CSV table of C-alpha atoms and ligand atoms in Angstrom, one decimal:
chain,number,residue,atom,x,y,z
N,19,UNK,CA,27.8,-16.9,8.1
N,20,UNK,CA,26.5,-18.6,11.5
N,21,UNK,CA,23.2,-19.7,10.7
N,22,UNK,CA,20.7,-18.7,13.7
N,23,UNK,CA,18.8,-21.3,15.5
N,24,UNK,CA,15.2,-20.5,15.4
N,25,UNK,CA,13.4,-21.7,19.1
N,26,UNK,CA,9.8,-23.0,18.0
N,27,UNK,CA,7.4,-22.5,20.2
N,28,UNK,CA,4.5,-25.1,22.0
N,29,UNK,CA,2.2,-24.3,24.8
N,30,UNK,CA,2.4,-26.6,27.2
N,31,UNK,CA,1.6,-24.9,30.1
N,32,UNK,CA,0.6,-21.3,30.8
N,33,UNK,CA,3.0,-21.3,33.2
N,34,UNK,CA,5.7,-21.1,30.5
N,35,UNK,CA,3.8,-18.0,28.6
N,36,UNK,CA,4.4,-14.4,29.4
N,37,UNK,CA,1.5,-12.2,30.5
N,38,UNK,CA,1.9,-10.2,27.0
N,39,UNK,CA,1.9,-13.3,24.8
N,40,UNK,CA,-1.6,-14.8,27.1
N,41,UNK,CA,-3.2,-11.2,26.5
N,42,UNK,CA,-1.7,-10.7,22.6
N,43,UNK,CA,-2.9,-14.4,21.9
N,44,UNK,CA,-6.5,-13.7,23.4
N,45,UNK,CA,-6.8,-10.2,21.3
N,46,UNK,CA,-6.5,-12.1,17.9
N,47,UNK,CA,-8.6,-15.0,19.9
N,48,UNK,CA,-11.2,-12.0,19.7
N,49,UNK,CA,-10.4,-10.7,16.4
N,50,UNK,CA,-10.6,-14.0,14.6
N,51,UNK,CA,-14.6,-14.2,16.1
N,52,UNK,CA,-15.1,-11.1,14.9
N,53,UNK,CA,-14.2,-11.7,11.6
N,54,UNK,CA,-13.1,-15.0,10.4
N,55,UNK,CA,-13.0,-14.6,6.6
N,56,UNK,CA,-9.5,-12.6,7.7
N,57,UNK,CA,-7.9,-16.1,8.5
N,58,UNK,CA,-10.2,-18.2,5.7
N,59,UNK,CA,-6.3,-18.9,4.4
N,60,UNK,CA,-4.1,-18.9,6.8
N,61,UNK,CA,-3.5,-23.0,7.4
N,62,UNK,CA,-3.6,-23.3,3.5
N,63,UNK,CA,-2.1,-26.9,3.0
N,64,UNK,CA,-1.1,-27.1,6.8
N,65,UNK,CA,-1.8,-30.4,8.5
N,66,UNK,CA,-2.6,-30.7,12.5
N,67,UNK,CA,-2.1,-34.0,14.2
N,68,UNK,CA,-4.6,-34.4,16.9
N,69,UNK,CA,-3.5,-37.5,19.4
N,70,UNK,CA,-6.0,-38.5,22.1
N,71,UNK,CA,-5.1,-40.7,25.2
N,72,UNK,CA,-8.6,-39.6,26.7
N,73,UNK,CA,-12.1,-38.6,25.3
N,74,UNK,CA,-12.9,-35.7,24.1
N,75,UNK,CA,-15.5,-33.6,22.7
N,76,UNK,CA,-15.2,-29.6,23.0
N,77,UNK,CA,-11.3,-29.9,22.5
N,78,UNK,CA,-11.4,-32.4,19.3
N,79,UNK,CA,-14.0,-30.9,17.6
N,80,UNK,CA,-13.1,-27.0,17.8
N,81,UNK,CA,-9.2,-27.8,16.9
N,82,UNK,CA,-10.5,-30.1,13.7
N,83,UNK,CA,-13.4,-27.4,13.2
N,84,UNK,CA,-10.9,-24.1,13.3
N,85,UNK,CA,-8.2,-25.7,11.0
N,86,UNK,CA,-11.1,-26.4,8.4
N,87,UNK,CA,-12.4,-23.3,8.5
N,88,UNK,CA,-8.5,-22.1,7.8
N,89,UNK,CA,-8.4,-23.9,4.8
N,90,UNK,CA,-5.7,-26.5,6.7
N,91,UNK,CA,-6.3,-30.3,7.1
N,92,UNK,CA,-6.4,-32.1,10.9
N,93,UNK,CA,-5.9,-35.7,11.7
N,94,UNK,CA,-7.6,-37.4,14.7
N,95,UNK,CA,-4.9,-39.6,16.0
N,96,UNK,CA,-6.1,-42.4,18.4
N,97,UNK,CA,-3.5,-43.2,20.8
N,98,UNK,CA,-4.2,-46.6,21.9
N,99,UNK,CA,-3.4,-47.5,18.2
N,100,UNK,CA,0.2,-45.5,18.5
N,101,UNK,CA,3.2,-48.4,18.4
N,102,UNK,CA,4.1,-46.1,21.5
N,103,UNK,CA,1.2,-47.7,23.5
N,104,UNK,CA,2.1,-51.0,22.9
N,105,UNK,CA,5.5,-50.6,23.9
N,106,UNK,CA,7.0,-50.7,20.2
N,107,UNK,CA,8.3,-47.2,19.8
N,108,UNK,CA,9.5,-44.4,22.4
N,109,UNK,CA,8.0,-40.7,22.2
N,110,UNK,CA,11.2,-39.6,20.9
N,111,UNK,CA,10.7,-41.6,17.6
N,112,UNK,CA,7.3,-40.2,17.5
N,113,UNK,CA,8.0,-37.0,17.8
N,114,UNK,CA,10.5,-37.5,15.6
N,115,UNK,CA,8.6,-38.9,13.2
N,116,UNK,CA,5.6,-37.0,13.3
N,117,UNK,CA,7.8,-33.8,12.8
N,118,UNK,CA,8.8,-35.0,9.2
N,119,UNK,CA,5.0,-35.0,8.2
N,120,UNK,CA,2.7,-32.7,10.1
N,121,UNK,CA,3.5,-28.9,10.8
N,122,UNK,CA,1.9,-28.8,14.1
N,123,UNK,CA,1.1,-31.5,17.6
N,124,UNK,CA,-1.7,-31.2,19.7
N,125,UNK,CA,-2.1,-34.6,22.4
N,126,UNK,CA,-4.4,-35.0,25.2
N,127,UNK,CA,-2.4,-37.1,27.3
N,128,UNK,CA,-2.6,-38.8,30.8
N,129,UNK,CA,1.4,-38.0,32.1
N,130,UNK,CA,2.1,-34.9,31.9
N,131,UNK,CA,5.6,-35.7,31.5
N,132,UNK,CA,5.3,-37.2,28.5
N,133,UNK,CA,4.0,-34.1,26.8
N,134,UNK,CA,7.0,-32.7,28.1
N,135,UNK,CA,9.2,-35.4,26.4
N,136,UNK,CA,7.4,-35.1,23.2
N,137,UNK,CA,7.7,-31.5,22.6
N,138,UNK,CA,11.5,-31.6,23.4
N,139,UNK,CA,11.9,-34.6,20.3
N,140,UNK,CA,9.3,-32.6,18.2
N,141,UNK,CA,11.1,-30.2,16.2
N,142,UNK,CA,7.1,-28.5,15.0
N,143,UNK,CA,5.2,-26.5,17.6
N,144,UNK,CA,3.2,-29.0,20.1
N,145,UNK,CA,0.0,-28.2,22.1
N,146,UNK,CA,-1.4,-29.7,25.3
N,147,UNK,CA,-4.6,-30.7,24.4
N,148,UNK,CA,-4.8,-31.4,28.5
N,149,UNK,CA,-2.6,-33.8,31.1
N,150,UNK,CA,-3.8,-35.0,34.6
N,151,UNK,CA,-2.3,-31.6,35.5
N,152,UNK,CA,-2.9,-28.7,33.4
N,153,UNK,CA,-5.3,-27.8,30.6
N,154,UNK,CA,-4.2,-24.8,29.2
N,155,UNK,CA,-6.0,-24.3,25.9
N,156,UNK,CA,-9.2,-24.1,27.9
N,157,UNK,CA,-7.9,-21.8,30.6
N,158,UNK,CA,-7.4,-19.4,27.5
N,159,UNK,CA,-10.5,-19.8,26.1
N,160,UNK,CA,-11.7,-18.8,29.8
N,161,UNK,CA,-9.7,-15.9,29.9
N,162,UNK,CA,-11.1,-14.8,26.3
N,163,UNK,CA,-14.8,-15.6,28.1
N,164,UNK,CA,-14.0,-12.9,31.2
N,165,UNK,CA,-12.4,-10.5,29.0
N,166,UNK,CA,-16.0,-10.8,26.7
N,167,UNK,CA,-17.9,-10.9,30.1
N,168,UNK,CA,-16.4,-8.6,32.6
N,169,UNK,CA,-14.0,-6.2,30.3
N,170,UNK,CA,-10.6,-7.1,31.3
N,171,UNK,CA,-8.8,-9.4,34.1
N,172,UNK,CA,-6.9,-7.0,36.4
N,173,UNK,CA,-8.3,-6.8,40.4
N,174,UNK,CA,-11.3,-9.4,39.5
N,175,UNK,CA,-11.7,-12.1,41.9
N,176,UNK,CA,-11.9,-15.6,40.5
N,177,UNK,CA,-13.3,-18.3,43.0
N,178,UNK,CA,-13.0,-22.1,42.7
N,179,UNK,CA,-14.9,-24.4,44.4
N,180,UNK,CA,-14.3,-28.7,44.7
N,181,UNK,CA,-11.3,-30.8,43.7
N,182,UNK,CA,-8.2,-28.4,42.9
N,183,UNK,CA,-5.4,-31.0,42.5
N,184,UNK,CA,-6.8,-30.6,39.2
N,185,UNK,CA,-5.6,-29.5,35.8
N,186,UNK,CA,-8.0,-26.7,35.5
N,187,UNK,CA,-7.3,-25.2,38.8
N,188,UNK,CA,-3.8,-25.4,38.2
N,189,UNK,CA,-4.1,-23.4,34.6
N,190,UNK,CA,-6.1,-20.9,36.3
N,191,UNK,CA,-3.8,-20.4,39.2
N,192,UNK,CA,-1.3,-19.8,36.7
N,193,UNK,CA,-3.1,-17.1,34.1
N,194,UNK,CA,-4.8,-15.6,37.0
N,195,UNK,CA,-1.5,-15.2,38.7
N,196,UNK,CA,0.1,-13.6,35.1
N,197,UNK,CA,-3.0,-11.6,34.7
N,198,UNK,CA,-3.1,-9.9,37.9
N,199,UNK,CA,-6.6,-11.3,38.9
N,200,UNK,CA,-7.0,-12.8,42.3
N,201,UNK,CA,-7.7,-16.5,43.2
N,202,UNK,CA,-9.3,-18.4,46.1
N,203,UNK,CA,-9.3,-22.3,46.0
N,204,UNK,CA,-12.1,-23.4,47.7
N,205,UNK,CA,-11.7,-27.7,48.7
N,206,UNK,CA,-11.0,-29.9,51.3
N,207,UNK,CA,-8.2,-29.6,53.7
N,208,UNK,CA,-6.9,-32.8,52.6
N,209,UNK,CA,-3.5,-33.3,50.5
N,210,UNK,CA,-5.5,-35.6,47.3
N,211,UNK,CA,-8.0,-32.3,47.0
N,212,UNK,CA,-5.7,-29.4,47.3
N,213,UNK,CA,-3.7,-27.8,44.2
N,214,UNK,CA,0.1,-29.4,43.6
N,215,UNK,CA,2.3,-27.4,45.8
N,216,UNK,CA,4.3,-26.7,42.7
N,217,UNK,CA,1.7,-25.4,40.6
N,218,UNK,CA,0.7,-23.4,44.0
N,219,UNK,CA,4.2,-21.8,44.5
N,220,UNK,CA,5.2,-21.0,41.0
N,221,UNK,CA,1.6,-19.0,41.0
N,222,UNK,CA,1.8,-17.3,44.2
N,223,UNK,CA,5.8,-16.1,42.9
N,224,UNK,CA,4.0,-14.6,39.9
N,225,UNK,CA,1.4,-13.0,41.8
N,226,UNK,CA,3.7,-11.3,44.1
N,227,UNK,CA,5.0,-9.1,41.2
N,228,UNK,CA,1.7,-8.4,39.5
N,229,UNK,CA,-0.7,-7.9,42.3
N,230,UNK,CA,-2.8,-10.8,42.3
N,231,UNK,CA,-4.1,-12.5,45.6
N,232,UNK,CA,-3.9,-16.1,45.7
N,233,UNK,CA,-5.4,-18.0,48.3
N,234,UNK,CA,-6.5,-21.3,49.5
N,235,UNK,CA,-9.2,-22.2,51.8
N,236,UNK,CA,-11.2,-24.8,53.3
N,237,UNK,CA,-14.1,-22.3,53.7
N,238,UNK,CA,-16.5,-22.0,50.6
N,239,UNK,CA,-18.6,-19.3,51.8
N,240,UNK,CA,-15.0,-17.1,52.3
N,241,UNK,CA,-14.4,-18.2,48.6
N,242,UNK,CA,-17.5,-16.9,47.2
N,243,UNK,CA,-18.1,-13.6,49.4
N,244,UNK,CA,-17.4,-11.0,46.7
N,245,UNK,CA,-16.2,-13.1,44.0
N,246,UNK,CA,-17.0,-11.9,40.5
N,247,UNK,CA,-16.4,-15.1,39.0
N,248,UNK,CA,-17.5,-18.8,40.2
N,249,UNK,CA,-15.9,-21.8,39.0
N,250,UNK,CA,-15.9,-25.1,39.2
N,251,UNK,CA,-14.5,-28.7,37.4
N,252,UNK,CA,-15.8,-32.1,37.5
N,253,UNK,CA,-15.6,-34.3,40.4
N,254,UNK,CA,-14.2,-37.2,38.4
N,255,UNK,CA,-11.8,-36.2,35.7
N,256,UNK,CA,-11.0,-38.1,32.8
N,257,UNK,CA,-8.0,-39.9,35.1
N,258,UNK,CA,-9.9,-40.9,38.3
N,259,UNK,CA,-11.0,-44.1,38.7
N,260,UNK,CA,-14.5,-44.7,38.8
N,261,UNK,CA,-14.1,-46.5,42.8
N,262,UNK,CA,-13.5,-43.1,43.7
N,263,UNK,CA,-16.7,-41.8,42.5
N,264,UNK,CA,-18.8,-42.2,46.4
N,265,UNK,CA,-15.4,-41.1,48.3
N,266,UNK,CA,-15.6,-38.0,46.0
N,267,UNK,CA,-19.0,-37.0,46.2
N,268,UNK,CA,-18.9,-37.3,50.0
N,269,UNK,CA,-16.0,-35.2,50.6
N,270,UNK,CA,-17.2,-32.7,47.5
N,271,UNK,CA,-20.5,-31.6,48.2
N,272,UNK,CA,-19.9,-29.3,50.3
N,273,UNK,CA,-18.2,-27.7,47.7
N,274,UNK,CA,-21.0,-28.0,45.1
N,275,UNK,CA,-22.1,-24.5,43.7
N,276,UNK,CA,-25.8,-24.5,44.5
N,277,UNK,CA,-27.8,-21.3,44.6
N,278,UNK,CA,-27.2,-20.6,48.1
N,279,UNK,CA,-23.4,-20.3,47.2
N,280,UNK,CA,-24.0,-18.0,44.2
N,281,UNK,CA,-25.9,-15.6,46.4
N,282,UNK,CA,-22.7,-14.9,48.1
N,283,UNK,CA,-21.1,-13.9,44.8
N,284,UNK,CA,-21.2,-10.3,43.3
N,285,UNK,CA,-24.8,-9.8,41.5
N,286,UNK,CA,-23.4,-9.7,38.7
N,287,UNK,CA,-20.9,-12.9,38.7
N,288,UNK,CA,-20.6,-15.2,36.0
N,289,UNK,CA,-20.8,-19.0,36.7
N,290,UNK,CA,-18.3,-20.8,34.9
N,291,UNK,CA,-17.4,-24.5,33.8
N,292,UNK,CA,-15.4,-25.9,31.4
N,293,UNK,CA,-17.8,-29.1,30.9
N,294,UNK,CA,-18.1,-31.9,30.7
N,295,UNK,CA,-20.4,-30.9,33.8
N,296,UNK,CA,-22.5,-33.2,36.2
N,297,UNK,CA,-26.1,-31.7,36.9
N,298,UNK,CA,-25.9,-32.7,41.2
N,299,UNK,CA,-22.1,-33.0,41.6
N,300,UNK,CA,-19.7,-30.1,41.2
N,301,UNK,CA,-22.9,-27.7,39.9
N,302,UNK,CA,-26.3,-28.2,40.7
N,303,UNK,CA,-29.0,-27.7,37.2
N,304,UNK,CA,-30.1,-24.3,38.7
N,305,UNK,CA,-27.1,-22.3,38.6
N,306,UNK,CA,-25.6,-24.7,35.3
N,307,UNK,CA,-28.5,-23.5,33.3
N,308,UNK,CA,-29.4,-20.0,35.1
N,309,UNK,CA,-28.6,-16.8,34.5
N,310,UNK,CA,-25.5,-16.5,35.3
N,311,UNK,CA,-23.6,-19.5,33.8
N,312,UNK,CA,-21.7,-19.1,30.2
N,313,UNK,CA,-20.7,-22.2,30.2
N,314,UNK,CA,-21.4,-22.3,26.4
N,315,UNK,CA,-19.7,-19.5,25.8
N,316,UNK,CA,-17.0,-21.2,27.1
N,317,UNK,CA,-16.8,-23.3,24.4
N,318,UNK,CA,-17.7,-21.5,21.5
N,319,UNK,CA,-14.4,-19.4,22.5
N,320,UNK,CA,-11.9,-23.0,22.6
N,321,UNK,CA,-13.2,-22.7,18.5
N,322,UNK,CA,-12.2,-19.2,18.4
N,323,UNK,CA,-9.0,-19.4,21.1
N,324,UNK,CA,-7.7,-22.7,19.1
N,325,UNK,CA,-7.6,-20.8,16.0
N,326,UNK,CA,-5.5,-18.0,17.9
N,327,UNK,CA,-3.1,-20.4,19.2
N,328,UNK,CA,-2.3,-22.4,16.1
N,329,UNK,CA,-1.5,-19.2,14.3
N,330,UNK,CA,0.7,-18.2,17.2
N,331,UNK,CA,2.7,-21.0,17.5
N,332,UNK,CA,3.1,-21.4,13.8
N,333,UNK,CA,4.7,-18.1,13.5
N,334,UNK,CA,1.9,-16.7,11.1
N,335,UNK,CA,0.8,-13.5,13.2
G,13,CP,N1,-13.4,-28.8,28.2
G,13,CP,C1,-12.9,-29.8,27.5
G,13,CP,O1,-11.6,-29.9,27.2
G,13,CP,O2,-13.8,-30.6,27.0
G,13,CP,P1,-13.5,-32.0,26.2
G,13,CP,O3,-13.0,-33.0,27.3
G,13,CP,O4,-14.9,-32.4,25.7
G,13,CP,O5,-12.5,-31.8,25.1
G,14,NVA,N1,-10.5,-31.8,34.9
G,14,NVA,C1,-11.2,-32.3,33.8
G,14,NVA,C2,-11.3,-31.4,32.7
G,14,NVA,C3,-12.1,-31.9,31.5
G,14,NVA,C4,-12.0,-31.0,30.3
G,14,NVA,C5,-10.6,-33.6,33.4
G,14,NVA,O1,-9.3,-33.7,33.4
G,14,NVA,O2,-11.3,-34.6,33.0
């Protein structure tokens, strides 16, 4: 008999995942808050490998904290100690080899390509623990977060505000797109701030067949009118070079989300940030730590959401 080729499956963008699989992962993202002990077992003598090209905090922690509390076992995997980085081995032999120890990849990398290249030579599930240009575990935890906050997705307005050629705008663009909420980028009118076009297009074709309105403008107070979400991302990712820092703030702030912006936002709109934030850049301290922000409910969820997706990918749900 004709043995059947099982396809694994990674998340590498949320581009690639169909709206059911987004909304099916966030349910048991919600059920495994609820009630843990459910999935005390479920990683039993499973090992994560966790490889970092960039620092980390929320996403290290909450992927090494939700496979302990699964009774699995993660290994923090420095890159810059990788033969890869100095030039001794290719990503293909790594994947290769990591694939005959560990039962799951997650790597924060710079190139996004090479996340790409890895999961093609892995033959175990990989993750992307972020690339300069998407960050898709957190845009899930986010979507858990409005789904907590506002009761679903469909017909809510999600607004943006500050650099968008930016992996967290360009998860967004995507689940909002699959999840029928609409989108307004709010940045400069200038190429280096504006989401890729290709992360642009391949939302707006999504949008087109479930509804959702995506838009970019140069306006923030057209942005904001109505929005029942507000969200912003740092001003200098993990990737930009710190020379960039008084260019940025200069062509940023009038992007900041201050409390004269909020105002403009439904009275009942949640501020959001993946952090790490910047009190007087992207956000000013008022709205970061007022009423509306959940920014730490943001991530509590990545523990919760982490937990969802490794049991997804690994086939155990
Ligand atoms: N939001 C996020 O990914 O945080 P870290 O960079 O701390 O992992
Ligand atoms: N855009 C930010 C997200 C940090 C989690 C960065 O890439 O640094």
């Amino acid at each position: 008999m004709k043995s059947r080729t099982v396809r694994k499956m990674d998340l590498i963008a949320l581009a690639d995942w169909p709206a059911s699989r987004i909304e099916r992962t966030i349910a048991l993202g919600l059920e495994v808050k609820a009630h843990p002990e459910r999935f005390r077992d479920a990683l039993d003598r499973r090992t994560l490998i966790m490889i970092f090209e960039k620092p980390s905090l929320r996403t290290r922690v909450s992927f090494e904290t939700g496979v302990t509390q699964m009774g699995g076992h993660a290994i923090y995997y420095d890159m810059s100690t990788s033969p890869l980085a100095s030039g001794k081995e290719s990503v293909a032999d790594m994947a290769a080899t990591l694939s005959r120890y560990v039962d799951v990849i997650m790597a924060r990398l710079f190139d996004h390509e090479t996340i790409v290249e890895l999961a093609r030579h892995a033959t175990v599930p990989v993750i992307n623990g972020l690339t300069n240009y998407v960050h898709p575990t957190q845009a899930l935890a986010d979507f858990m977060t409005i789904r907590e906050k506002k009761g679903g997705w469909k017909g809510l307005h999600l607004a943006y505000f500050g650099d968008s050629r930016n992996n967290m705008t360009h998860s967004l663009l995507s689940g909002c797109a699959r999840l029928g909420m609409h989108m307004t980028v709010a940045c400069p009118d200038r190429e280096a701030y504006q989401p890729d076009p290709r992360a642009l297009r391949h939302a707006q074709r999504i949008a087109s067949r479930t509804g959702a309105r995506i838009t970019v403008t140069s306006d923030p107070a057209r942005a904001a009118r109505g929005a029942d979400i507000i969200y912003t991302d740092s001003w200098m990712s993990y990737h930009i070079p710190a020379e960039q820092r008084e260019a940025r703030l200069r062509d940023l702030t009038p992007y900041q989300v201050n409390t004269a912006l909020m105002r403009l936002a439904k009275p009942g709109a949640i501020f959001m940030n993946c952090l790490p934030a910047q009190r007087g850049m992207e956000q000013t301290a008022e709205v970061i730590d007022g009423p509306h922000s959940v920014v730490f409910d943001q991530a509590e969820n990545r523990l919760h959401i982490h937990k969802a997706i490794l049991l997804k990918v690994l086939g155990l749900v």
